[in-house]
Backbone as ProteinMPNN parsed JSONL, in Angstrom:
{"seq_chain_A": "MRDAAILVVDLRGFSALANRIPGDEVMTLLTEYQARMIPAIRRHGGSIDKFLGDGILATFGAVVPSDRAAADALTALDEVFREAQDWGRARAATGEAPLRVGAAVATGRVVFGAVGDADRLEYTVIGDAVNLAVKLEKHTKAEGVSALATAVAYDAAAAQGYRRAAPPEKRPARPVNGVEAPVDLVVMAA", "coords_chain_A": {"N_chain_A": [[-6.371, 43.197, -17.298], [-7.0, 39.787, -18.827], [-7.882, 36.889, -20.193], [-5.961, 33.821, -20.014], [-3.798, 31.259, -20.519], [-1.732, 29.28, -18.179], [1.187, 27.746, -17.839], [3.183, 25.383, -16.166], [6.251, 24.293, -15.71], [8.612, 21.905, -14.204], [11.648, 20.408, -13.088], [12.226, 17.34, -12.297], [13.383, 15.992, -9.493], [15.499, 17.782, -9.115], [16.606, 19.464, -7.075], [17.922, 17.66, -5.135], [19.818, 16.314, -6.982], [21.298, 18.339, -7.516], [22.498, 19.135, -5.049], [24.253, 17.187, -5.188], [26.239, 17.497, -7.356], [28.816, 19.104, -8.569], [28.858, 22.809, -8.744], [29.276, 24.184, -11.488], [28.291, 22.107, -13.266], [25.831, 22.133, -12.392], [24.778, 24.336, -13.394], [25.309, 23.868, -16.185], [23.528, 21.838, -16.803], [20.973, 23.098, -16.026], [20.914, 24.778, -18.215], [20.905, 22.925, -20.456], [18.25, 22.004, -20.424], [16.934, 24.027, -20.306], [17.421, 25.031, -22.886], [15.943, 23.07, -24.037], [13.423, 23.46, -23.004], [12.26, 25.9, -23.5], [12.241, 26.6, -26.374], [10.229, 24.787, -27.189], [7.795, 25.724, -25.61], [7.785, 28.116, -26.748], [7.505, 27.959, -29.51], [4.804, 27.483, -29.52], [3.282, 29.552, -28.962], [3.944, 30.374, -26.397], [4.952, 32.569, -23.65], [7.721, 33.254, -21.629], [7.505, 34.054, -18.227], [8.878, 33.588, -16.074], [11.806, 32.16, -14.31], [11.965, 29.809, -12.011], [13.929, 28.862, -10.384], [14.796, 25.616, -10.918], [12.533, 25.489, -12.165], [9.802, 26.568, -14.548], [7.555, 29.145, -15.558], [4.961, 29.981, -17.768], [3.122, 31.71, -19.947], [0.287, 32.051, -22.138], [-1.512, 33.659, -24.285], [-1.606, 35.941, -22.523], [0.601, 37.964, -22.717], [0.201, 38.585, -25.176], [-3.207, 38.761, -26.77], [-5.087, 35.881, -27.385], [-6.952, 33.807, -28.909], [-6.806, 31.03, -29.06], [-5.372, 30.391, -26.533], [-5.545, 28.292, -24.568], [-5.474, 25.802, -25.962], [-3.173, 26.495, -27.104], [-1.352, 26.123, -24.911], [-1.573, 23.289, -24.055], [-0.677, 21.926, -26.171], [1.877, 22.933, -26.475], [2.596, 21.698, -23.941], [2.445, 19.059, -24.362], [4.723, 18.95, -26.371], [6.622, 19.471, -24.733], [7.03, 17.558, -23.146], [7.774, 15.628, -25.14], [10.3, 16.459, -25.942], [11.357, 16.325, -23.2], [11.797, 13.588, -23.004], [13.101, 12.687, -25.378], [15.572, 14.481, -24.49], [15.964, 12.666, -22.299], [16.75, 10.095, -23.356], [19.007, 10.539, -24.753], [20.804, 11.658, -22.613], [20.81, 9.316, -21.378], [22.326, 7.79, -23.375], [24.701, 8.731, -23.177], [25.578, 7.939, -20.634], [24.499, 9.09, -18.616], [22.035, 9.919, -16.049], [19.071, 9.463, -16.942], [16.686, 12.461, -16.842], [13.205, 13.486, -15.367], [10.399, 15.736, -16.219], [7.657, 17.353, -14.455], [4.333, 18.801, -14.842], [2.044, 21.109, -15.294], [-1.019, 22.816, -16.298], [-3.481, 25.427, -16.082], [-6.346, 27.725, -16.698], [-7.515, 30.935, -16.749], [-8.54, 34.142, -15.844], [-6.241, 36.812, -15.609], [-3.954, 39.229, -14.228], [-1.655, 41.292, -15.601], [1.591, 42.653, -16.074], [3.966, 44.973, -15.412], [6.273, 44.848, -12.465], [7.705, 46.103, -9.65], [10.368, 48.607, -8.85], [11.876, 51.54, -9.343], [14.489, 50.824, -10.042], [14.572, 48.198, -10.598], [12.693, 46.124, -12.573], [10.068, 43.725, -13.398], [8.205, 41.725, -15.658], [5.009, 40.523, -14.915], [2.712, 37.669, -14.253], [-0.682, 37.444, -12.591], [-2.822, 35.968, -10.493], [-5.624, 33.791, -9.828], [-5.382, 31.674, -11.794], [-2.446, 31.31, -12.168], [-1.515, 30.51, -9.497], [-3.166, 28.162, -9.027], [-2.036, 26.822, -11.057], [0.609, 26.524, -10.487], [0.322, 25.062, -8.09], [-1.062, 22.787, -8.961], [1.233, 21.66, -10.571], [2.823, 20.803, -8.243], [1.156, 18.912, -7.466], [1.134, 16.832, -9.113], [2.455, 14.884, -7.787], [1.58, 14.003, -5.843], [-0.924, 12.649, -7.164], [0.508, 10.941, -8.884], [1.402, 10.916, -11.413], [2.841, 12.622, -13.894], [2.043, 14.977, -15.497], [-0.536, 17.298, -15.27], [-4.003, 18.846, -16.039], [-6.11, 21.466, -15.975], [-9.853, 20.086, -15.741], [-11.262, 22.234, -16.872], [-9.601, 23.764, -18.404], [-8.732, 21.895, -20.043], [-11.206, 21.121, -21.544], [-11.681, 23.746, -22.503], [-9.444, 24.207, -24.211], [-9.913, 21.935, -26.2], [-12.352, 22.963, -27.372], [-11.199, 24.734, -28.73], [-9.699, 23.487, -30.665], [-7.649, 21.684, -30.027], [-6.595, 18.653, -30.006], [-6.063, 14.929, -29.042], [-4.516, 11.787, -29.475], [-5.469, 9.684, -28.102], [-8.442, 9.636, -25.832], [-7.914, 11.539, -22.693], [-7.377, 10.417, -19.409], [-9.63, 11.004, -16.985], [-10.204, 12.754, -13.89], [-12.359, 13.593, -11.399], [-13.095, 15.896, -8.829], [-10.803, 16.492, -7.299], [-9.136, 16.551, -4.279], [-6.949, 19.322, -3.917], [-3.968, 20.588, -2.338], [-3.899, 23.372, -0.643], [-6.019, 24.694, -2.203], [-9.33, 25.723, -2.187], [-11.663, 24.343, -3.125], [-12.601, 21.207, -4.213], [-10.962, 20.141, -7.464], [-11.578, 19.629, -10.633], [-9.91, 17.174, -12.749], [-7.409, 16.663, -15.233], [-5.744, 13.776, -16.597], [-2.448, 14.427, -18.279], [-0.178, 13.598, -18.919], [1.276, 10.488, -18.012]], "CA_chain_A": [[-6.972, 41.589, -17.056], [-7.407, 38.927, -19.668], [-7.996, 35.423, -19.966], [-4.889, 33.17, -20.37], [-3.478, 29.692, -19.884], [-0.662, 29.251, -17.484], [1.913, 26.314, -18.041], [4.191, 25.379, -15.048], [7.42, 23.152, -16.058], [9.655, 21.639, -13.247], [12.639, 19.397, -13.26], [12.089, 16.242, -11.176], [14.614, 15.59, -8.665], [16.692, 18.56, -9.454], [17.178, 19.735, -5.827], [18.578, 16.456, -4.962], [20.885, 16.314, -7.683], [22.196, 19.678, -7.559], [23.397, 19.103, -3.967], [25.288, 16.307, -5.29], [27.348, 17.643, -8.258], [29.691, 20.698, -8.43], [27.824, 23.923, -9.003], [29.143, 24.368, -12.735], [27.376, 21.151, -13.847], [24.207, 22.238, -12.278], [24.245, 25.44, -14.332], [25.236, 23.293, -17.515], [22.459, 20.9, -16.24], [19.708, 23.801, -16.096], [21.475, 25.25, -19.651], [20.551, 22.161, -21.334], [16.933, 21.633, -19.695], [16.233, 25.275, -20.588], [17.559, 25.199, -23.952], [14.901, 22.27, -24.852], [12.032, 23.382, -23.025], [11.757, 27.126, -23.836], [11.832, 26.499, -27.561], [9.163, 24.059, -26.925], [7.123, 26.494, -25.303], [7.433, 29.429, -27.504], [6.827, 27.621, -30.658], [3.149, 27.601, -29.455], [2.954, 31.142, -28.833], [4.189, 30.942, -24.982], [5.875, 33.647, -23.136], [8.23, 32.697, -20.238], [7.32, 34.75, -17.598], [9.858, 33.862, -15.026], [12.243, 31.132, -13.942], [11.768, 29.681, -10.818], [15.221, 28.04, -10.176], [14.62, 24.677, -12.304], [10.784, 25.72, -12.677], [9.585, 27.337, -15.698], [6.218, 29.525, -15.559], [4.632, 30.33, -18.84], [1.933, 32.012, -19.977], [-0.451, 31.799, -22.956], [-2.722, 34.703, -24.33], [-1.599, 37.005, -21.483], [1.416, 39.119, -23.547], [-0.731, 38.869, -26.601], [-4.471, 37.819, -26.478], [-5.447, 34.771, -28.145], [-8.286, 32.837, -28.789], [-6.433, 29.387, -28.938], [-4.458, 30.255, -25.55], [-5.618, 26.651, -23.52], [-4.933, 24.757, -26.871], [-1.527, 26.094, -27.322], [-0.832, 25.741, -23.839], [-1.37, 22.148, -24.084], [-0.051, 21.768, -27.208], [3.183, 23.309, -25.746], [3.002, 20.845, -22.832], [2.752, 17.944, -25.347], [5.968, 19.118, -26.958], [7.643, 19.65, -23.7], [7.229, 16.206, -22.858], [8.085, 14.702, -26.324], [11.61, 16.978, -25.812], [11.923, 15.784, -21.958], [11.776, 12.151, -23.636], [14.45, 13.08, -26.127], [16.47, 14.701, -23.739], [16.461, 11.418, -21.329], [17.427, 9.195, -24.156], [20.186, 11.238, -25.067], [21.587, 11.472, -21.435], [21.175, 7.785, -21.022], [23.025, 7.142, -24.579], [26.073, 9.126, -22.695], [25.569, 7.548, -19.423], [24.287, 10.177, -17.622], [20.821, 9.588, -15.626], [17.545, 10.568, -17.592], [15.813, 13.173, -15.759], [12.259, 13.97, -15.659], [9.837, 16.835, -15.991], [6.407, 17.45, -14.181], [3.874, 20.077, -15.619], [0.613, 21.534, -15.063], [-1.919, 23.919, -17.068], [-4.773, 26.003, -15.635], [-6.879, 28.791, -17.317], [-8.386, 31.984, -16.293], [-8.287, 35.715, -16.044], [-5.203, 37.047, -14.969], [-3.462, 40.492, -14.417], [-0.364, 40.961, -16.305], [2.233, 43.915, -16.319], [5.612, 45.09, -14.844], [5.839, 45.143, -10.891], [9.221, 46.488, -9.1], [10.754, 49.842, -8.413], [12.883, 52.132, -10.861], [15.911, 50.12, -10.472], [14.301, 46.873, -11.331], [11.117, 45.763, -13.034], [9.917, 42.592, -13.925], [6.769, 41.586, -16.272], [4.34, 39.128, -14.348], [1.138, 37.878, -14.225], [-1.351, 37.37, -11.24], [-4.401, 35.62, -10.437], [-5.997, 32.219, -9.297], [-4.773, 30.545, -12.519], [-1.24, 31.121, -11.875], [-1.392, 30.045, -8.258], [-3.362, 26.988, -9.496], [-1.142, 26.093, -12.267], [1.909, 26.121, -9.555], [0.05, 24.28, -6.826], [-1.066, 21.398, -9.609], [2.503, 20.745, -10.599], [3.188, 20.287, -6.998], [-0.041, 18.066, -6.858], [1.021, 15.705, -9.768], [3.347, 13.821, -7.17], [0.167, 13.26, -4.776], [-1.79, 12.01, -8.276], [1.208, 9.786, -9.196], [1.426, 11.449, -12.639], [4.085, 13.636, -14.593], [1.554, 16.354, -15.808], [-2.195, 17.542, -15.119], [-4.473, 20.094, -16.353], [-7.856, 21.268, -15.211], [-10.594, 20.054, -16.793], [-11.814, 23.671, -17.663], [-8.456, 24.092, -19.119], [-8.823, 20.717, -21.358], [-12.09, 21.487, -22.41], [-11.365, 25.278, -23.388], [-8.418, 23.926, -25.474], [-10.758, 21.086, -27.266], [-13.144, 23.828, -27.831], [-10.083, 25.679, -29.572], [-9.128, 22.622, -31.439], [-6.891, 20.657, -29.158], [-6.779, 16.903, -30.387], [-5.069, 13.831, -28.53], [-4.675, 10.441, -30.407], [-6.542, 9.073, -27.291], [-8.945, 10.369, -24.672], [-6.965, 11.546, -21.414], [-7.717, 10.208, -18.04], [-10.29, 12.292, -16.316], [-10.091, 12.872, -12.244], [-12.975, 14.488, -10.716], [-13.277, 16.663, -7.749], [-9.86, 15.959, -6.486], [-8.668, 17.46, -3.193], [-5.276, 19.749, -4.071], [-3.379, 21.234, -1.154], [-4.159, 24.712, -0.814], [-7.227, 24.943, -3.219], [-10.473, 25.675, -1.404], [-12.788, 23.377, -3.486], [-12.164, 20.042, -5.217], [-10.848, 20.562, -8.691], [-11.53, 18.246, -11.971], [-8.266, 17.347, -13.127], [-7.195, 15.613, -16.428], [-4.009, 13.361, -16.653], [-1.991, 14.85, -19.511], [1.124, 12.634, -18.722], [1.299, 9.748, -16.722]], "C_chain_A": [[-7.4, 40.993, -18.661], [-7.151, 37.32, -19.37], [-6.896, 34.758, -20.311], [-4.575, 31.81, -19.896], [-2.277, 29.734, -19.461], [-0.108, 27.687, -17.582], [3.198, 26.302, -17.087], [4.887, 24.184, -15.517], [8.601, 23.071, -14.931], [10.355, 20.385, -13.603], [12.541, 18.423, -12.272], [13.331, 15.866, -10.542], [15.789, 16.401, -8.677], [17.425, 19.136, -7.962], [18.253, 18.581, -5.372], [20.098, 16.108, -5.647], [22.065, 17.39, -7.686], [22.812, 19.611, -6.304], [24.735, 17.875, -4.136], [26.624, 16.281, -6.347], [27.874, 18.962, -8.085], [28.56, 21.757, -9.225], [27.918, 24.243, -10.954], [28.32, 23.236, -13.51], [26.249, 21.418, -13.552], [24.034, 23.34, -12.845], [24.509, 24.812, -15.681], [23.811, 22.474, -17.486], [20.805, 21.961, -16.881], [19.839, 24.556, -17.486], [20.757, 24.547, -20.415], [19.129, 21.886, -21.33], [16.557, 22.946, -20.483], [16.071, 25.449, -21.976], [16.269, 24.022, -24.697], [13.542, 22.854, -24.521], [11.024, 24.912, -23.592], [11.245, 27.388, -25.151], [10.575, 25.898, -27.786], [7.64, 24.876, -26.831], [6.722, 27.581, -26.337], [6.935, 29.6, -29.039], [4.977, 27.59, -30.843], [2.616, 28.911, -29.063], [3.032, 31.544, -27.198], [4.873, 32.108, -25.018], [6.231, 33.124, -21.871], [8.098, 34.028, -19.284], [8.595, 34.813, -16.257], [10.734, 32.278, -14.734], [12.348, 30.802, -12.318], [13.048, 28.328, -9.942], [14.884, 26.866, -11.428], [13.25, 24.592, -12.773], [10.765, 26.997, -14.011], [8.14, 27.839, -15.573], [6.027, 30.119, -16.918], [3.331, 31.11, -19.054], [1.271, 32.112, -21.829], [-1.689, 32.794, -23.221], [-2.598, 35.998, -23.09], [-0.834, 38.39, -22.271], [0.615, 39.701, -24.423], [-1.816, 38.066, -26.506], [-4.531, 37.052, -27.39], [-6.432, 33.89, -28.007], [-8.267, 31.363, -28.846], [-5.496, 29.088, -27.304], [-4.273, 28.749, -24.633], [-4.992, 25.816, -24.851], [-3.535, 24.863, -27.233], [-0.989, 25.93, -26.15], [-0.453, 24.1, -23.699], [-0.764, 21.163, -25.219], [1.394, 21.673, -26.682], [3.524, 22.186, -24.691], [3.057, 19.458, -23.56], [4.416, 17.647, -25.968], [7.084, 18.888, -25.807], [7.825, 18.456, -23.33], [7.901, 15.527, -24.049], [10.125, 15.316, -25.932], [12.232, 16.652, -24.521], [12.425, 14.391, -22.289], [13.054, 12.077, -24.167], [15.757, 13.06, -25.33], [17.226, 13.474, -23.011], [17.269, 10.475, -22.208], [18.665, 9.719, -24.536], [21.372, 11.416, -23.845], [21.999, 9.954, -21.091], [22.089, 7.429, -21.97], [24.547, 7.722, -23.991], [26.287, 8.667, -21.441], [25.306, 7.936, -18.242], [22.654, 9.49, -17.174], [19.793, 10.36, -16.379], [17.145, 11.175, -16.404], [14.388, 13.458, -16.526], [11.592, 15.217, -15.571], [8.457, 16.661, -15.409], [5.948, 18.636, -14.65], [2.524, 20.247, -15.567], [0.22, 23.119, -15.651], [-3.014, 24.477, -16.406], [-5.173, 27.242, -16.574], [-7.499, 29.86, -16.557], [-8.27, 33.489, -16.442], [-6.86, 35.933, -15.16], [-4.722, 38.785, -15.022], [-2.089, 40.461, -14.82], [0.497, 42.612, -16.386], [3.676, 44.187, -15.571], [5.383, 45.393, -13.412], [7.506, 45.501, -10.788], [9.297, 47.941, -9.074], [11.55, 50.169, -9.586], [14.259, 51.53, -10.646], [15.598, 48.686, -11.006], [12.854, 46.348, -11.421], [11.306, 44.692, -13.802], [8.692, 42.117, -14.462], [6.394, 40.414, -15.459], [3.251, 38.866, -14.594], [0.72, 37.261, -12.692], [-2.572, 36.943, -11.26], [-4.305, 34.003, -10.159], [-5.387, 31.643, -10.439], [-3.464, 30.078, -12.489], [-1.089, 30.269, -10.603], [-1.925, 28.729, -8.587], [-2.726, 25.899, -10.136], [0.196, 25.717, -11.188], [1.417, 25.097, -8.663], [-0.287, 22.798, -7.673], [0.28, 20.697, -10.077], [2.966, 20.074, -9.601], [2.392, 18.946, -6.881], [0.05, 16.507, -7.712], [1.923, 14.545, -9.17], [2.09, 13.121, -6.388], [-0.589, 12.009, -5.949], [-0.858, 10.818, -8.618], [1.495, 9.905, -10.62], [2.339, 12.527, -12.999], [3.141, 15.165, -15.021], [-0.405, 16.511, -15.774], [-2.377, 18.932, -15.694], [-5.855, 20.43, -15.854], [-8.632, 20.899, -16.038], [-11.326, 21.206, -17.676], [-10.645, 23.922, -18.591], [-8.402, 23.14, -20.223], [-9.982, 21.322, -22.238], [-12.097, 22.998, -23.128], [-10.539, 24.9, -24.424], [-8.985, 22.871, -26.519], [-11.618, 21.644, -27.797], [-12.439, 24.61, -29.097], [-9.399, 24.829, -30.462], [-8.045, 21.618, -31.262], [-7.092, 19.489, -29.562], [-5.651, 16.325, -29.6], [-5.487, 12.698, -29.351], [-5.836, 9.833, -29.363], [-6.902, 9.976, -26.125], [-7.93, 10.21, -23.56], [-8.149, 10.664, -20.106], [-8.373, 11.131, -17.447], [-10.544, 11.872, -14.528], [-10.94, 13.674, -11.636], [-13.089, 14.721, -9.324], [-12.46, 15.951, -6.961], [-9.442, 17.398, -5.447], [-7.013, 17.924, -3.596], [-5.293, 20.848, -2.843], [-3.156, 22.651, -1.534], [-5.267, 25.382, -1.508], [-8.302, 24.634, -2.329], [-11.311, 24.457, -1.68], [-11.847, 22.144, -4.376], [-11.965, 20.583, -6.63], [-10.727, 19.329, -9.637], [-10.759, 18.308, -12.476], [-8.654, 16.373, -14.61], [-5.595, 15.416, -16.532], [-3.503, 13.738, -18.088], [-0.679, 13.849, -19.654], [1.161, 11.981, -17.552], [2.584, 9.222, -16.104]], "O_chain_A": [[-8.004, 41.667, -19.496], [-6.422, 36.769, -18.545], [-6.624, 35.233, -21.414], [-5.123, 31.331, -18.903], [-1.484, 30.231, -20.26], [-0.797, 26.677, -17.437], [4.115, 27.109, -17.233], [4.266, 23.141, -15.722], [9.402, 23.991, -14.766], [9.849, 19.473, -14.257], [12.867, 18.852, -11.165], [14.266, 15.424, -11.21], [16.899, 15.978, -8.357], [18.647, 19.202, -7.827], [19.451, 18.864, -5.331], [21.141, 15.769, -5.087], [23.285, 17.286, -7.812], [23.932, 20.118, -6.365], [25.764, 17.735, -3.474], [27.603, 15.535, -6.332], [27.283, 19.828, -7.441], [27.696, 21.475, -10.056], [26.914, 24.468, -11.631], [27.654, 23.637, -14.464], [25.388, 21.028, -14.341], [22.825, 23.563, -12.911], [23.777, 25.329, -16.525], [23.048, 22.702, -18.425], [19.957, 21.685, -17.73], [18.771, 24.984, -17.922], [19.937, 25.121, -21.131], [18.727, 21.464, -22.415], [15.756, 22.772, -21.402], [15.02, 25.872, -22.458], [15.799, 24.246, -25.812], [12.623, 22.86, -25.339], [9.842, 25.053, -23.909], [10.245, 28.072, -25.37], [9.803, 26.453, -28.568], [6.68, 24.77, -27.594], [5.57, 27.851, -26.677], [6.377, 30.519, -29.638], [4.224, 27.647, -31.815], [1.414, 29.114, -28.892], [2.501, 32.535, -26.694], [5.329, 32.648, -26.026], [5.419, 32.632, -21.087], [8.645, 35.053, -19.692], [9.044, 35.811, -15.694], [10.103, 31.261, -15.023], [12.822, 31.621, -11.53], [12.889, 27.339, -9.226], [14.748, 27.164, -12.615], [12.853, 23.788, -13.617], [11.506, 27.953, -14.242], [7.342, 26.908, -15.465], [6.964, 30.819, -17.3], [2.489, 31.042, -18.159], [2.139, 32.261, -22.689], [-2.7, 32.768, -22.519], [-3.484, 36.831, -22.894], [-1.362, 39.491, -22.429], [0.326, 40.893, -24.531], [-1.699, 36.872, -26.231], [-4.001, 37.437, -28.433], [-6.674, 33.278, -26.967], [-9.229, 30.602, -28.742], [-5.065, 27.991, -26.948], [-3.237, 28.262, -24.18], [-3.96, 25.176, -24.647], [-2.792, 23.939, -27.562], [0.15, 25.477, -26.267], [0.648, 23.684, -23.336], [-0.476, 19.97, -25.125], [1.996, 20.617, -26.487], [4.687, 21.792, -24.604], [3.947, 18.722, -23.134], [5.067, 16.604, -26.014], [8.146, 18.281, -25.94], [9.009, 18.185, -23.131], [8.749, 14.71, -23.693], [11.013, 14.491, -25.717], [13.462, 16.634, -24.469], [13.511, 14.061, -21.813], [13.998, 11.528, -23.6], [16.663, 12.226, -25.328], [18.431, 13.223, -23.0], [18.377, 10.092, -21.833], [19.499, 8.816, -24.584], [22.581, 11.333, -24.065], [23.074, 9.511, -20.688], [22.891, 6.613, -21.515], [25.545, 7.119, -24.386], [27.379, 9.027, -21.001], [25.636, 7.472, -17.15], [22.142, 8.644, -17.907], [19.682, 11.585, -16.433], [17.184, 10.703, -15.268], [14.25, 13.619, -17.738], [12.148, 15.988, -14.789], [7.909, 15.671, -15.895], [6.739, 19.54, -14.916], [1.847, 19.267, -15.879], [0.839, 24.176, -15.534], [-3.712, 23.523, -16.061], [-4.253, 27.748, -17.217], [-8.088, 29.47, -15.549], [-7.748, 33.859, -17.493], [-6.544, 35.248, -14.187], [-5.208, 39.499, -15.899], [-1.362, 39.58, -14.361], [-0.117, 43.609, -16.766], [4.34, 43.205, -15.242], [4.434, 46.106, -13.084], [8.346, 45.231, -11.646], [8.247, 48.547, -9.283], [11.851, 49.439, -10.53], [15.156, 52.021, -11.331], [16.36, 48.116, -11.787], [12.062, 46.204, -10.49], [12.21, 44.503, -14.615], [7.856, 42.054, -13.561], [7.155, 39.466, -15.265], [2.574, 39.71, -15.182], [1.489, 36.768, -11.866], [-3.417, 37.468, -11.985], [-3.343, 33.239, -10.231], [-4.573, 30.82, -10.019], [-3.146, 28.904, -12.681], [-0.456, 29.225, -10.755], [-1.04, 27.887, -8.436], [-2.752, 24.68, -9.973], [0.67, 24.582, -11.206], [2.196, 24.164, -8.467], [0.129, 21.747, -7.185], [0.463, 19.481, -10.017], [3.471, 18.96, -9.74], [2.876, 17.983, -6.288], [-0.51, 15.457, -7.397], [2.152, 13.499, -9.777], [1.78, 11.93, -6.394], [-0.756, 10.819, -5.681], [-1.38, 9.704, -8.652], [1.889, 8.853, -11.124], [2.509, 13.39, -12.138], [3.616, 16.284, -14.827], [-1.233, 15.759, -16.288], [-1.555, 19.836, -15.849], [-6.6, 19.582, -15.361], [-8.392, 21.222, -17.201], [-11.809, 21.111, -18.805], [-10.961, 24.363, -19.696], [-8.036, 23.543, -21.326], [-9.83, 21.868, -23.331], [-12.541, 23.194, -24.26], [-10.857, 25.231, -25.566], [-8.545, 22.927, -27.667], [-11.994, 21.108, -28.839], [-12.98, 24.982, -30.139], [-8.472, 25.335, -31.095], [-7.618, 20.871, -32.142], [-8.283, 19.245, -29.368], [-4.568, 16.885, -29.43], [-6.605, 12.615, -29.858], [-6.961, 9.548, -29.773], [-6.164, 10.778, -25.552], [-7.243, 9.205, -23.378], [-9.365, 10.474, -20.112], [-7.79, 12.205, -17.302], [-11.007, 10.807, -14.121], [-10.388, 14.681, -11.194], [-13.184, 13.738, -8.588], [-12.816, 15.086, -6.16], [-9.427, 18.61, -5.66], [-6.063, 17.14, -3.596], [-6.172, 21.633, -2.486], [-2.45, 23.063, -2.454], [-5.42, 26.597, -1.383], [-8.359, 23.555, -1.739], [-11.653, 23.665, -0.801], [-10.77, 22.239, -4.964], [-12.747, 21.45, -7.016], [-10.018, 18.334, -9.487], [-10.464, 19.416, -12.922], [-9.64, 15.711, -14.935], [-4.648, 16.202, -16.553], [-4.166, 13.343, -19.048], [-0.384, 13.443, -20.778], [1.115, 12.455, -16.417], [2.551, 8.615, -15.034]]}, "name": "protein", "num_of_chains": 1, "seq": "MRDAAILVVDLRGFSALANRIPGDEVMTLLTEYQARMIPAIRRHGGSIDKFLGDGILATFGAVVPSDRAAADALTALDEVFREAQDWGRARAATGEAPLRVGAAVATGRVVFGAVGDADRLEYTVIGDAVNLAVKLEKHTKAEGVSALATAVAYDAAAAQGYRRAAPPEKRPARPVNGVEAPVDLVVMAA"}
């Protein structure tokens, strides 16, 4: 078990788009998206846990212990959004529709290791923080924002040296589908 930060990134409107374009264009789009997001995550110490179609689940502090896991996850989140904006501008310049991302960060204790059988093993993380990050990314739509973090994750990141130019909007005691108790949230991207 280890304390870690979990970052979930998802490409907005991907399923609808994938149904309208040929398969090779779907794969090209995913390749472009991942080529921008993965380095942004890794530059800040993130490890890619898995790809969930157009979703990316990354961990900070799980594979290699870190006393900056939350700060690194939020710094990576900021860079992911800069990359997404750059990609949107590049797509618009060539006449393609810009695409948006949604994301969320949560922190907590996780179990990490390999799961599977003798024919196929896969590294993964398991725990409430993972489940919460996935649910929060989906919840961004209900909040009408692009990215959220738990207040616990944000406060931990701030204690680890993470800073923003302007204080973020805090949304206390928000009901999140599938989470028993209300969650204090911080808006990381509108």
